[in-house]
Amino acid sequence: MNVVVSIDGSDDAFAVFERAVGRAHETGDDLTVALVESALDDAATVADRVHETLSEASLEAAIEHVADDGELVDLANGERFDRLVVSGGERTPTGKLSFSRTTEFVLMNANVSVTLAR
Amino acid sequence: MTRIYPDERAGEFERPPIEFTDGHDRDIEITVYADDDRAALTEMYVSFDPADRAQGIPPTERGAIEGWLDTILDGSYNVVASHGEECVGHATLVPDGEDAHELAIFVLDTHQQAGIGSRLLTGLLGHARAEGAEHVWLTVERWNTPAVALYRKVGFETTDTESFEMEMSLRL
């Protein structure tokens, strides 16, 4: 399976990426990492961390730079991918699931399967 | 997340205990939740119709229900509706860590559309105001027009309509 995992500015996006790396190891999925530049303060530093994590895991993955959520969805909707993994799905104080604007945008516009990871 | 609240405080609310006859001639009592009510409350959620779940709550499995109740009952304001020994409704205001409380109301499917949710809501708001709560917010599915109408009637105002869920707030 060809999986694209996005890294945006959210707190747990990097943890979600690390889990995707672990999973790709087990499943043999082809992994692509999409850096959402509009959501990142310092995309270059994040890219360095991504390279570091990939080399520690001895995993090869393509890194794509996308400008915003729209380009992320365009990338995921392309023929190369079967699944998009994004961080998302917080809980409110009463325990309700809530989605960020980004997550809602992705859920409404992606044509591929979307996995929300926390 | 910073929320907007109405400038005006909401009107007066009745305070529990509240006894009334519901729309199906059943005697219902609304009281402030006490630890003694926990077993009956858990049983209510165990028999809760999964079709009435909203945004992932309440959980469906007993262990998950117990864990969820442990979390939300800690430091929150709660009232329950009882029909005899049976708990048939629950309303809660859970602190959000930002000097405000999130509201949620649950009524067992056998006791819906009988006016119980409305009295749970006003009874909870009356209780929480007496205890010092001031800011209340909630999210509701936009197409749930009966619920939205009820919230508006007691003074909630819409603060966010852009998301899947509509957000409303009230100042006590």
CSV table of C-alpha atoms in Angstrom, one decimal:
chain,number,residue,atom,x,y,z
A,1,MET,CA,0.0,0.0,0.0
A,2,ASN,CA,1.1,3.5,-0.8
A,3,VAL,CA,0.7,5.8,2.2
A,4,VAL,CA,1.2,9.5,2.6
A,5,VAL,CA,1.5,10.9,6.1
A,6,SER,CA,1.2,14.6,6.7
A,7,ILE,CA,3.1,16.7,9.1
A,8,ASP,CA,1.4,19.9,9.9
A,9,GLY,CA,1.9,22.2,12.9
A,10,SER,CA,-0.2,20.2,15.4
A,11,ASP,CA,1.4,18.9,18.6
A,12,ASP,CA,1.1,15.2,17.8
A,13,ALA,CA,1.8,15.3,14.1
A,14,PHE,CA,5.4,14.2,14.5
A,15,ALA,CA,4.4,11.4,16.9
A,16,VAL,CA,1.8,10.2,14.2
A,17,PHE,CA,4.6,10.3,11.6
A,18,GLU,CA,6.8,8.2,13.9
A,19,ARG,CA,4.0,5.6,14.3
A,20,ALA,CA,3.6,5.6,10.5
A,21,VAL,CA,7.3,4.8,10.2
A,22,GLY,CA,7.0,1.9,12.7
A,23,ARG,CA,3.9,0.6,10.8
A,24,ALA,CA,5.6,0.9,7.4
A,25,HIS,CA,8.4,-1.2,8.8
A,26,GLU,CA,6.0,-4.0,9.8
A,27,THR,CA,3.7,-3.9,6.7
A,28,GLY,CA,6.2,-3.0,4.0
A,29,ASP,CA,4.0,-0.1,3.0
A,30,ASP,CA,5.6,2.6,0.8
A,31,LEU,CA,5.7,5.8,2.8
A,32,THR,CA,5.7,9.4,1.6
A,33,VAL,CA,6.0,12.3,4.0
A,34,ALA,CA,4.1,15.5,3.2
A,35,LEU,CA,5.3,18.6,5.0
A,36,VAL,CA,2.5,21.2,5.1
A,37,GLU,CA,4.5,24.4,4.9
A,38,SER,CA,1.8,26.8,5.7
A,39,ALA,CA,1.3,25.1,9.1
A,40,LEU,CA,5.0,24.8,10.0
A,41,ASP,CA,7.1,27.6,11.5
A,42,ASP,CA,10.4,26.1,10.4
A,43,ALA,CA,9.9,23.5,7.6
A,44,ALA,CA,13.6,23.0,7.1
A,45,THR,CA,14.2,22.0,10.7
A,46,VAL,CA,11.2,19.6,10.6
A,47,ALA,CA,12.6,18.1,7.4
A,48,ASP,CA,15.9,17.5,9.1
A,49,ARG,CA,14.1,15.7,11.9
A,50,VAL,CA,12.2,13.6,9.4
A,51,HIS,CA,15.4,12.6,7.6
A,52,GLU,CA,16.9,11.7,11.0
A,53,THR,CA,13.9,9.6,12.1
A,54,LEU,CA,13.9,7.8,8.7
A,55,SER,CA,17.6,7.0,8.8
A,56,GLU,CA,17.4,5.8,12.4
A,57,ALA,CA,14.6,3.4,11.3
A,58,SER,CA,16.5,2.5,8.1
A,59,LEU,CA,13.5,3.3,6.1
A,60,GLU,CA,13.3,5.1,2.8
A,61,ALA,CA,10.5,7.5,2.2
A,62,ALA,CA,9.9,10.3,-0.2
A,63,ILE,CA,9.5,13.8,1.3
A,64,GLU,CA,7.1,16.2,-0.5
A,65,HIS,CA,6.7,19.8,0.4
A,66,VAL,CA,3.1,21.1,0.0
A,67,ALA,CA,2.0,24.6,0.5
A,68,ASP,CA,-1.2,24.1,2.4
A,69,ASP,CA,-4.1,21.7,3.1
A,70,GLY,CA,-5.4,22.1,-0.4
A,71,GLU,CA,-2.1,20.9,-1.9
A,72,LEU,CA,-2.0,18.1,0.6
A,73,VAL,CA,-5.3,16.8,-0.6
A,74,ASP,CA,-4.3,17.2,-4.2
A,75,LEU,CA,-1.2,15.2,-3.6
A,76,ALA,CA,-3.1,12.4,-1.7
A,77,ASN,CA,-5.8,12.3,-4.4
A,78,GLY,CA,-3.2,11.7,-7.1
A,79,GLU,CA,-3.0,8.1,-8.4
A,80,ARG,CA,0.1,7.3,-6.3
A,81,PHE,CA,-1.6,6.9,-3.0
A,82,ASP,CA,-4.1,4.5,-1.3
A,83,ARG,CA,-4.3,6.2,2.0
A,84,LEU,CA,-3.7,9.6,3.7
A,85,VAL,CA,-2.7,9.6,7.4
A,86,VAL,CA,-3.2,12.8,9.4
A,87,SER,CA,-3.2,13.6,13.1
A,88,GLY,CA,-6.6,14.6,14.4
A,89,GLY,CA,-9.6,13.7,16.5
A,90,GLU,CA,-9.2,15.5,19.8
A,91,ARG,CA,-11.6,14.9,22.7
A,92,THR,CA,-13.6,17.7,24.3
A,93,PRO,CA,-14.0,17.8,28.1
A,94,THR,CA,-17.2,15.7,27.9
A,95,GLY,CA,-15.4,13.2,25.7
A,96,LYS,CA,-16.9,14.2,22.4
A,97,LEU,CA,-14.7,13.8,19.3
A,98,SER,CA,-13.8,17.1,17.7
A,99,PHE,CA,-11.9,17.8,14.5
A,100,SER,CA,-9.7,20.7,13.7
A,101,ARG,CA,-10.5,22.8,10.6
A,102,THR,CA,-7.6,21.0,8.8
A,103,THR,CA,-9.0,17.6,9.6
A,104,GLU,CA,-12.5,18.5,8.5
A,105,PHE,CA,-11.1,19.9,5.2
A,106,VAL,CA,-9.2,16.7,4.6
A,107,LEU,CA,-12.1,14.5,5.5
A,108,MET,CA,-14.4,16.4,3.1
A,109,ASN,CA,-12.1,16.7,0.2
A,110,ALA,CA,-9.9,13.6,0.1
A,111,ASN,CA,-10.9,10.9,-2.3
A,112,VAL,CA,-8.5,8.3,-0.8
A,113,SER,CA,-9.1,6.6,2.6
A,114,VAL,CA,-8.1,8.9,5.5
A,115,THR,CA,-6.7,7.6,8.8
A,116,LEU,CA,-7.0,9.9,11.7
A,117,ALA,CA,-4.2,9.1,14.2
A,118,ARG,CA,-3.6,10.4,17.7
B,1,MET,CA,-9.4,28.1,22.4
B,2,THR,CA,-11.0,31.5,23.2
B,3,ARG,CA,-14.8,31.4,23.0
B,4,ILE,CA,-17.3,34.3,22.8
B,5,TYR,CA,-20.0,34.4,25.3
B,6,PRO,CA,-23.2,36.5,25.3
B,7,ASP,CA,-22.9,39.9,27.0
B,8,GLU,CA,-26.2,39.4,28.8
B,9,ARG,CA,-26.6,36.8,31.5
B,10,ALA,CA,-29.3,34.2,30.9
B,11,GLY,CA,-32.6,34.4,32.8
B,12,GLU,CA,-33.5,32.5,36.0
B,13,PHE,CA,-33.4,28.7,36.1
B,14,GLU,CA,-35.1,26.4,38.5
B,15,ARG,CA,-32.9,24.4,40.9
B,16,PRO,CA,-33.1,20.8,41.8
B,17,PRO,CA,-34.8,18.9,43.3
B,18,ILE,CA,-37.5,19.2,40.7
B,19,GLU,CA,-40.5,16.8,40.6
B,20,PHE,CA,-42.8,16.8,37.6
B,21,THR,CA,-45.0,14.6,35.5
B,22,ASP,CA,-43.5,14.0,32.0
B,23,GLY,CA,-45.3,14.0,28.6
B,24,HIS,CA,-46.2,10.3,29.2
B,25,ASP,CA,-47.7,10.8,32.7
B,26,ARG,CA,-44.6,9.4,34.4
B,27,ASP,CA,-43.4,10.9,37.7
B,28,ILE,CA,-39.9,12.1,37.2
B,29,GLU,CA,-37.5,13.6,39.8
B,30,ILE,CA,-34.4,15.6,38.9
B,31,THR,CA,-31.8,15.8,41.6
B,32,VAL,CA,-28.2,16.8,42.0
B,33,TYR,CA,-26.0,13.8,41.3
B,34,ALA,CA,-24.6,12.0,44.4
B,35,ASP,CA,-22.1,9.1,44.6
B,36,ASP,CA,-25.1,6.9,45.5
B,37,ASP,CA,-26.4,7.4,42.0
B,38,ARG,CA,-23.4,5.9,40.2
B,39,ALA,CA,-24.7,2.4,39.8
B,40,ALA,CA,-28.0,3.5,38.3
B,41,LEU,CA,-26.2,6.0,36.1
B,42,THR,CA,-23.9,3.3,34.8
B,43,GLU,CA,-26.9,1.1,34.0
B,44,MET,CA,-28.5,3.9,32.1
B,45,TYR,CA,-25.5,4.2,29.8
B,46,VAL,CA,-25.2,0.4,29.4
B,47,SER,CA,-28.8,0.3,28.1
B,48,PHE,CA,-28.3,3.5,26.1
B,49,ASP,CA,-29.4,3.2,22.4
B,50,PRO,CA,-26.2,3.3,20.3
B,51,ALA,CA,-28.2,5.2,17.6
B,52,ASP,CA,-28.5,8.1,20.1
B,53,ARG,CA,-24.7,8.5,20.5
B,54,ALA,CA,-23.3,11.8,19.4
B,55,GLN,CA,-19.7,12.5,18.5
B,56,GLY,CA,-18.5,9.2,20.1
B,57,ILE,CA,-20.2,9.5,23.5
B,58,PRO,CA,-21.4,7.8,25.5
B,59,PRO,CA,-19.1,4.8,24.9
B,60,THR,CA,-20.9,1.5,24.3
B,61,GLU,CA,-19.0,-1.1,26.3
B,62,ARG,CA,-19.3,-1.2,30.2
B,63,GLY,CA,-15.6,-0.9,30.9
B,64,ALA,CA,-15.4,2.1,28.6
B,65,ILE,CA,-18.5,3.6,30.1
B,66,GLU,CA,-17.0,3.3,33.6
B,67,GLY,CA,-13.8,4.9,32.5
B,68,TRP,CA,-15.6,7.8,30.7
B,69,LEU,CA,-17.8,8.4,33.8
B,70,ASP,CA,-14.7,8.4,36.1
B,71,THR,CA,-13.3,11.2,33.9
B,72,ILE,CA,-16.3,13.4,33.3
B,73,LEU,CA,-17.7,13.1,36.9
B,74,ASP,CA,-14.5,14.5,38.4
B,75,GLY,CA,-15.0,18.1,39.2
B,76,SER,CA,-18.1,18.6,37.1
B,77,TYR,CA,-21.7,19.7,37.9
B,78,ASN,CA,-24.2,16.9,37.4
B,79,VAL,CA,-28.0,16.3,37.7
B,80,VAL,CA,-29.8,13.1,37.0
B,81,ALA,CA,-33.4,12.3,36.1
B,82,SER,CA,-35.0,9.4,37.9
B,83,HIS,CA,-38.2,7.4,37.2
B,84,GLY,CA,-38.7,5.4,40.3
B,85,GLU,CA,-35.4,3.6,40.9
B,86,GLU,CA,-34.3,3.9,37.3
B,87,CYS,CA,-31.9,6.6,36.1
B,88,VAL,CA,-33.4,7.9,32.7
B,89,GLY,CA,-31.4,11.0,32.1
B,90,HIS,CA,-28.2,12.8,33.0
B,91,ALA,CA,-26.9,16.3,32.3
B,92,THR,CA,-23.3,17.4,33.0
B,93,LEU,CA,-21.1,20.5,32.9
B,94,VAL,CA,-17.5,19.4,32.6
B,95,PRO,CA,-14.8,22.0,33.4
B,96,ASP,CA,-12.6,22.8,30.3
B,97,GLY,CA,-9.6,24.2,32.3
B,98,GLU,CA,-10.3,27.7,31.0
B,99,ASP,CA,-12.9,28.8,33.5
B,100,ALA,CA,-15.8,27.5,31.5
B,101,HIS,CA,-17.8,24.3,31.3
B,102,GLU,CA,-18.9,22.1,28.4
B,103,LEU,CA,-22.5,20.9,28.5
B,104,ALA,CA,-23.8,17.5,27.6
B,105,ILE,CA,-27.3,16.0,28.1
B,106,PHE,CA,-28.4,12.3,27.7
B,107,VAL,CA,-31.9,10.9,27.9
B,108,LEU,CA,-32.7,7.2,27.6
B,109,ASP,CA,-34.6,6.4,24.4
B,110,THR,CA,-37.6,5.1,26.3
B,111,HIS,CA,-37.9,8.5,28.0
B,112,GLN,CA,-37.2,10.9,25.1
B,113,GLN,CA,-39.7,13.5,23.7
B,114,ALA,CA,-41.4,13.8,27.1
B,115,GLY,CA,-39.8,17.1,28.3
B,116,ILE,CA,-37.2,15.5,30.5
B,117,GLY,CA,-34.2,16.9,28.6
B,118,SER,CA,-35.6,20.4,28.9
B,119,ARG,CA,-35.9,20.1,32.7
B,120,LEU,CA,-32.5,18.4,33.0
B,121,LEU,CA,-31.0,21.4,31.2
B,122,THR,CA,-32.7,24.1,33.3
B,123,GLY,CA,-32.1,22.2,36.5
B,124,LEU,CA,-28.4,21.8,35.7
B,125,LEU,CA,-28.0,25.4,34.8
B,126,GLY,CA,-29.8,26.5,38.0
B,127,HIS,CA,-27.6,24.2,40.1
B,128,ALA,CA,-24.3,25.3,38.4
B,129,ARG,CA,-25.1,29.0,38.7
B,130,ALA,CA,-25.8,28.6,42.4
B,131,GLU,CA,-22.4,26.9,42.7
B,132,GLY,CA,-20.7,29.7,40.9
B,133,ALA,CA,-20.3,28.6,37.3
B,134,GLU,CA,-20.5,31.4,34.8
B,135,HIS,CA,-19.4,30.3,31.3
B,136,VAL,CA,-21.1,27.4,29.5
B,137,TRP,CA,-20.6,26.1,26.0
B,138,LEU,CA,-21.7,23.1,23.9
B,139,THR,CA,-21.5,21.6,20.5
B,140,VAL,CA,-24.5,20.2,18.7
B,141,GLU,CA,-25.1,18.6,15.3
B,142,ARG,CA,-26.4,21.4,13.1
B,143,TRP,CA,-29.3,19.4,11.8
B,144,ASN,CA,-30.5,18.5,15.3
B,145,THR,CA,-33.1,21.4,15.2
B,146,PRO,CA,-35.1,20.4,18.3
B,147,ALA,CA,-32.0,20.5,20.4
B,148,VAL,CA,-30.8,23.8,18.9
B,149,ALA,CA,-34.2,25.3,19.5
B,150,LEU,CA,-34.2,24.2,23.2
B,151,TYR,CA,-30.7,25.6,23.7
B,152,ARG,CA,-31.7,29.0,22.1
B,153,LYS,CA,-34.8,29.1,24.3
B,154,VAL,CA,-32.8,29.1,27.5
B,155,GLY,CA,-30.4,31.7,26.2
B,156,PHE,CA,-27.6,29.9,24.3
B,157,GLU,CA,-26.2,31.9,21.3
B,158,THR,CA,-24.5,30.4,18.3
B,159,THR,CA,-20.7,31.1,18.3
B,160,ASP,CA,-19.4,28.9,15.5
B,161,THR,CA,-21.3,27.5,12.5
B,162,GLU,CA,-18.3,26.7,10.2
B,163,SER,CA,-17.5,23.3,11.5
B,164,PHE,CA,-19.4,20.0,11.3
B,165,GLU,CA,-20.7,20.7,14.8
B,166,MET,CA,-22.4,24.0,15.7
B,167,GLU,CA,-21.0,25.6,18.8
B,168,MET,CA,-23.2,27.6,21.2
B,169,SER,CA,-22.5,29.5,24.5
B,170,LEU,CA,-24.3,31.0,27.4
B,171,ARG,CA,-23.4,33.3,30.3
B,172,LEU,CA,-24.9,32.3,33.7
